[in-house]
Coordinates of C-alpha atoms in Angstrom, one line a residue:
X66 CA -15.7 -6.2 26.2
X67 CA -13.6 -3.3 24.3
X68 CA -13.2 -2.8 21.4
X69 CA -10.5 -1.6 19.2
X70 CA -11.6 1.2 17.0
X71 CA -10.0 2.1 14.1
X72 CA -10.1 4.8 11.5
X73 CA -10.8 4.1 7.9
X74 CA -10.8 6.8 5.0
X75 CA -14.7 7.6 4.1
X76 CA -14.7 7.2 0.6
X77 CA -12.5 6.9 -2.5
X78 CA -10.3 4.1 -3.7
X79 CA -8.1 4.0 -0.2
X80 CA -11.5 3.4 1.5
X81 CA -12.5 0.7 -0.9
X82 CA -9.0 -1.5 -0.4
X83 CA -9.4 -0.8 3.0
X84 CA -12.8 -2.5 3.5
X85 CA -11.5 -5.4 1.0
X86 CA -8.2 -6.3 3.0
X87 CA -10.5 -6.2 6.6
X88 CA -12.9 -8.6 4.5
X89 CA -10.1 -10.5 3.6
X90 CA -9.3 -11.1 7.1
X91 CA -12.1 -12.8 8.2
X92 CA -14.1 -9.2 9.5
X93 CA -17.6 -8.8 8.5
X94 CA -18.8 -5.0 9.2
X95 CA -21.8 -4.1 8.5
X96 CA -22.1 -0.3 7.7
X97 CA -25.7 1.0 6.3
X98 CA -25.1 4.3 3.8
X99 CA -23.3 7.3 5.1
X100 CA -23.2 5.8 8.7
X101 CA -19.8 7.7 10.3
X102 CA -19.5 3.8 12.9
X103 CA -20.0 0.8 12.5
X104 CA -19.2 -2.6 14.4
X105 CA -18.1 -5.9 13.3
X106 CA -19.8 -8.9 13.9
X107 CA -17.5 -11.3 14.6
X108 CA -14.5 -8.8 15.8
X109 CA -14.2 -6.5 18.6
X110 CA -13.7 -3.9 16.3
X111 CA -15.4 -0.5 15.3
X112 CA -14.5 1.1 12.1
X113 CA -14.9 5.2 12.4
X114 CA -15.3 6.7 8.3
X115 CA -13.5 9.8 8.6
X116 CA -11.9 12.0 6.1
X117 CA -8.1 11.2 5.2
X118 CA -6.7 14.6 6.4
X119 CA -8.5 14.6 9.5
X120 CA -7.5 10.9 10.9
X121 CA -4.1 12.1 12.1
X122 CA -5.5 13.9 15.0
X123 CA -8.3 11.7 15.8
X124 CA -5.0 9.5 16.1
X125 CA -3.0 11.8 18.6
X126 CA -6.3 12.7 20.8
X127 CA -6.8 9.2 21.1
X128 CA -9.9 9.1 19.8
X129 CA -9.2 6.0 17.7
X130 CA -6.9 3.2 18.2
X131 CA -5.4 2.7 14.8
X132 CA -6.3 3.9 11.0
X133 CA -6.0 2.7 7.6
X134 CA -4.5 5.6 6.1
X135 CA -2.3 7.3 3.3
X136 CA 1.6 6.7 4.2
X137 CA 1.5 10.5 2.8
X138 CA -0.9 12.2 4.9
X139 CA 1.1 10.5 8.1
X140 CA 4.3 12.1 6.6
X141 CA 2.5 15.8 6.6
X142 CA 0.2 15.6 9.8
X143 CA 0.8 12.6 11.4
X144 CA 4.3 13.2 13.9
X145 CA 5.0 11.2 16.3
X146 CA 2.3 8.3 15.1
X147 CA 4.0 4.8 15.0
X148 CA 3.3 2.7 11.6
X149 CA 2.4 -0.8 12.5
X150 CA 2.8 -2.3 9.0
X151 CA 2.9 -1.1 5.5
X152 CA -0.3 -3.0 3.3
X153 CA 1.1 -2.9 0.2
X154 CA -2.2 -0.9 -1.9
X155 CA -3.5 2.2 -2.5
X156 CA 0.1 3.6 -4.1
X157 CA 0.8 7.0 -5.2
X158 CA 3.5 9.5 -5.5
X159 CA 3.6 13.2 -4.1
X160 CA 5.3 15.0 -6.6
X161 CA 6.1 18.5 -8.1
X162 CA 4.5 19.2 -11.8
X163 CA 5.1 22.1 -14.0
X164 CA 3.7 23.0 -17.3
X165 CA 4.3 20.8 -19.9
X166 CA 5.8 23.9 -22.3
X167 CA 7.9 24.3 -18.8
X168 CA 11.7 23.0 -19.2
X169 CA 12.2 21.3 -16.7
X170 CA 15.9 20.6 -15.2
X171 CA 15.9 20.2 -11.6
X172 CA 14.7 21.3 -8.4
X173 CA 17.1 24.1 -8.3
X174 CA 14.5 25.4 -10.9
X175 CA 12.0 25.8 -8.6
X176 CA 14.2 28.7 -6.9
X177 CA 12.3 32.0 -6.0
X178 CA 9.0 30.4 -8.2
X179 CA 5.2 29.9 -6.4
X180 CA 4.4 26.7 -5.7
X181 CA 0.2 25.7 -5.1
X182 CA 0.0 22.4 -2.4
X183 CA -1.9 20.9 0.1
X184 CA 1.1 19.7 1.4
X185 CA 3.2 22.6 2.8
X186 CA 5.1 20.6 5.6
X187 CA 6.5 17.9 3.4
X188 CA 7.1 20.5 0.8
X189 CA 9.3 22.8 2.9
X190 CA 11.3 19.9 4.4
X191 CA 12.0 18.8 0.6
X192 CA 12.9 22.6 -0.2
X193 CA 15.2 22.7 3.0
X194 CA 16.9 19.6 2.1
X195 CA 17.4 20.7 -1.3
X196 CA 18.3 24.6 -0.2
X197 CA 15.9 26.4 -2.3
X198 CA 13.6 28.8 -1.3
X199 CA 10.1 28.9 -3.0
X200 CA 7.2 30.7 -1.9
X201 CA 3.9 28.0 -0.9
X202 CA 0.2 28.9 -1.6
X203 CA -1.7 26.1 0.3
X204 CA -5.0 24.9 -1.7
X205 CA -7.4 22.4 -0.6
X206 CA -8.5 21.2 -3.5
X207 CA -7.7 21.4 -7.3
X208 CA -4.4 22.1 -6.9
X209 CA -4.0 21.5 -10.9
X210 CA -5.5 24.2 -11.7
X211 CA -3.0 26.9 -10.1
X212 CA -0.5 27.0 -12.9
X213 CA -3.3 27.9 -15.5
X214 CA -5.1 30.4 -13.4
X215 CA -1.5 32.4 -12.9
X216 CA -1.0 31.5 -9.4
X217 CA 1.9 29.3 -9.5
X218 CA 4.5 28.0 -11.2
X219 CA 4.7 24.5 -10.4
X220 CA 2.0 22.2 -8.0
X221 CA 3.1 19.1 -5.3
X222 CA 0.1 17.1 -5.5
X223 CA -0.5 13.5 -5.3
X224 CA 0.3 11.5 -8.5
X225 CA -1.6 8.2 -9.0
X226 CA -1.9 7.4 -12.8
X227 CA -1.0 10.9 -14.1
X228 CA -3.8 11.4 -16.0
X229 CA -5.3 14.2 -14.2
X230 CA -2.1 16.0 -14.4
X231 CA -2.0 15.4 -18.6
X232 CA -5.8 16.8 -18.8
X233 CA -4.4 20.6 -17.0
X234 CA -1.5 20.4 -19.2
X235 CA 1.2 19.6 -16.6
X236 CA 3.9 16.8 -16.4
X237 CA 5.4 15.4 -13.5
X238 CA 9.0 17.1 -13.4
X239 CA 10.3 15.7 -9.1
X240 CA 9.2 13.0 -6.8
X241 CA 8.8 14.1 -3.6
X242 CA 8.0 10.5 -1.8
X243 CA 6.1 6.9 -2.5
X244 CA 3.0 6.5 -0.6
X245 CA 1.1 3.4 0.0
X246 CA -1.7 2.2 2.8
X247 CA -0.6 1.8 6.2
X248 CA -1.5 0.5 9.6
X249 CA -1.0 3.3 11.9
X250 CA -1.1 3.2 15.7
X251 CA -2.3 6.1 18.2
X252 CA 0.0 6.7 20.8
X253 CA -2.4 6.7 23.4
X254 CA -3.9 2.9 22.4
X255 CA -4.7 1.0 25.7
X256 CA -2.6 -1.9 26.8
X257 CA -6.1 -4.3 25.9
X258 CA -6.8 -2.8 22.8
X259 CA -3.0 -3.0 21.5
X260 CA -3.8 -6.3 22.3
X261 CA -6.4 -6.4 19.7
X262 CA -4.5 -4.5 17.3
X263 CA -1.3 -7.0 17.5
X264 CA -4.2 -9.7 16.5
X265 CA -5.4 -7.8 13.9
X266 CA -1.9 -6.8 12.2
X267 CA -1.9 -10.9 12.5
X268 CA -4.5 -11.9 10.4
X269 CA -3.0 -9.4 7.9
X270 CA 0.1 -10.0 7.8
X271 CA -0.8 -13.8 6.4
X272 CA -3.4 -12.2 3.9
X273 CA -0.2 -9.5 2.2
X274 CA 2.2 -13.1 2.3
X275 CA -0.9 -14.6 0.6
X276 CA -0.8 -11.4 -2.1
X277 CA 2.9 -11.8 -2.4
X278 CA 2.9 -15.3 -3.3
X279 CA 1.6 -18.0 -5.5
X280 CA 1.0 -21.9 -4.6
X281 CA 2.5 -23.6 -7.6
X282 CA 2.0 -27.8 -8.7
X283 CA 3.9 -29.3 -11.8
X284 CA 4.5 -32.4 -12.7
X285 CA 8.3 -33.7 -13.9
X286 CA 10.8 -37.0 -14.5
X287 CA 12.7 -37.8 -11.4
X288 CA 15.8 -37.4 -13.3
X289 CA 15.2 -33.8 -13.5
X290 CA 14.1 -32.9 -9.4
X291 CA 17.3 -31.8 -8.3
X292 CA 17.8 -29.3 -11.3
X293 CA 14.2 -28.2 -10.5
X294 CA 14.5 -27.9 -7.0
X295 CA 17.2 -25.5 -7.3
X296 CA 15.1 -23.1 -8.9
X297 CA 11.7 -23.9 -7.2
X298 CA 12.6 -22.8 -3.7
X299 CA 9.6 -23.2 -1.1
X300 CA 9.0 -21.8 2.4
X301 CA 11.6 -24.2 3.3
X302 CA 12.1 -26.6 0.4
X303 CA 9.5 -28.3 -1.8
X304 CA 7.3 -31.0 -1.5
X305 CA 7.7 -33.9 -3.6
X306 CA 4.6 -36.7 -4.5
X307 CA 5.3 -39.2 -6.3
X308 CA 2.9 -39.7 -8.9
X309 CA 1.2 -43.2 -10.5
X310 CA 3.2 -42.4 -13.9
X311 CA 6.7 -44.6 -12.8
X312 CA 9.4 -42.3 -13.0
X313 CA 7.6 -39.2 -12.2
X314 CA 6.9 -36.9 -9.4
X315 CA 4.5 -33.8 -8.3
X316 CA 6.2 -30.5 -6.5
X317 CA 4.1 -28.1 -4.8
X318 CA 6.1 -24.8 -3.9
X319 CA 5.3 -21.4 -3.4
X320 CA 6.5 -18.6 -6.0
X321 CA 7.0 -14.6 -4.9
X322 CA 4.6 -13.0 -7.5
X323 CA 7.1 -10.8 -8.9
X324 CA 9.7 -13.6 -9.9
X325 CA 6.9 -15.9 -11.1
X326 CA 7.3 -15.6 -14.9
X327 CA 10.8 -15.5 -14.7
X328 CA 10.9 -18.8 -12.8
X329 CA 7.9 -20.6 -15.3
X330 CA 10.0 -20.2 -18.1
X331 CA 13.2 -21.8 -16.9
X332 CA 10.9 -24.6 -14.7
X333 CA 9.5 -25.8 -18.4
X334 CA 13.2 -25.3 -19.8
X335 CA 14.3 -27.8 -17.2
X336 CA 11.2 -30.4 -18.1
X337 CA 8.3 -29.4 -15.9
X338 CA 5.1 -30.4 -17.4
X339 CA 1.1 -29.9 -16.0
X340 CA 2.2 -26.5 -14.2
X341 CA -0.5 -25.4 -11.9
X342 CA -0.5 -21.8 -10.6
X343 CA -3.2 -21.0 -7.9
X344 CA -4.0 -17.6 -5.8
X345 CA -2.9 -18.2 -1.8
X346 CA -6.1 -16.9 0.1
X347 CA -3.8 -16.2 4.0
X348 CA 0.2 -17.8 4.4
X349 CA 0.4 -18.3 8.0
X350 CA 4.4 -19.1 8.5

């Protein structure tokens, strides 16, 4: 039987989400320390532990089916390689930072200066799109150090919580691009193991709705549904219980994570009572 084999990043935080969300999904792999393969047991997948800057090309040879990668490293090595679906972890920024005693207006500062990367490709296209010319040392590697060693000006590095960039004295001045996780596809996947894939995007799919959302229960006086069901929207509408208590009924309704506050306080302004807030595991829809 085949088996869809996909890349995953070998270690760090985009490694560890990466194994969580395939967890979440049902997919038990069992990989022993610093094993490169390993197969699930009750998938036909195998997951390859590669480094991030090297999956790309293991994605154009063919030699895996898919990854789990850095939106950002697709943008900078990754042409022509489809993304299947964004997953929503692992964020981060590419940006330009300068010295913090640098004053810092906008990119037309960075004209004629040296700038240290590891990302010369999506650096030139944002210095080509912004018509300034800057001259690129590529660094693999502490890129933060450049500025304070005299050999550059400014860095483009990935920005996560910014606190590397405050210990070498630099600030973040330009955002380049917003990175996340992503699903990528190789171009030469076979017609089965696309098959696979489509399952797999699937089962995750219903676990990011899941993350999205909350599963929401409250209790309130019949004369007060209708105002409440106008700001508890559900998938389609809610469902309504009535309860034992005469003159009272249960909803059950599904908030969007990021509006859930908002929508608590003006649900117990309108007389819900007993409000019930529970994590959704997978939302099939």
């Amino acid at each position: 039987m085949s088996k869809l084999k996909i890349a995953v990043q070998k270690s760090g935080r985009l490694h560890d989400d990466s194994m969580k969300i395939l967890k979440d999904v049902g997919i038990s792999i069992d990989n022993g320390k610093d094993q490169l393969k390993a197969s699930a047991k009750n998938f036909p997948l195998e997951a390859f532990y590669l480094r991030n800057g090297d999956i790309p090309q293991y994605l154009k040879d063919g030699v895996v089916d898919a990854a789990i990668i850095g939106e950002n490293v697709l943008i900078e090595k990754g042409n022509g390689i489809t993304i299947m679906e964004k997953l929503g972890f692992s964020s981060c920024k590419v940006s330009v930072a300068v010295p913090k005693s640098v004053h810092y207006n906008s990119i037309q500062d960075l004209e004629g200066k040296r700038i240290a990367t590891s990302y010369p490709n999506t650096v030139n296209q944002f210095l080509e799109k912004h018509k300034v010319n800057a001259n690129l040392h590529i660094i693999n590697g502490s890129v933060e150090i450049a500025p304070n060693i005299g050999l550059a000006d400014a860095i483009v590095d990935i920005v996560s919580s910014g606190s590397t960039l405050f210990k070498n004295g630099l600030k973040e001045a330009e955002v380049l691009l917003k990175s996340q996780a992503v699903l990528a596809v190789s171009p030469l996947i076979s017609e089965e193991n696309q098959l696979i894939l489509n399952k797999l995007q699937f089962r995750l799919q219903s676990v990011l709705k899941g993350r999205r959302n909350k599963y929401v229960l409250l209790n309130a006086p019949n004369d007060k549904l209708d105002a409440i069901i106008n700001i508890l929207p559900g998938m389609n509408s809610p469902t309504i219980l009535p309860l034992a208590k005469e003159g009272w009924s249960s909803l059950h309704s599904v908030i969007n994570k990021n509006e859930f506050w908002d929508i608590i306080d003006e649900l117990k302004l309108n007389g819900a009572e007993g409000i019930l807030v529970c994590p959704i595991e997978n939302m099939v829809v």
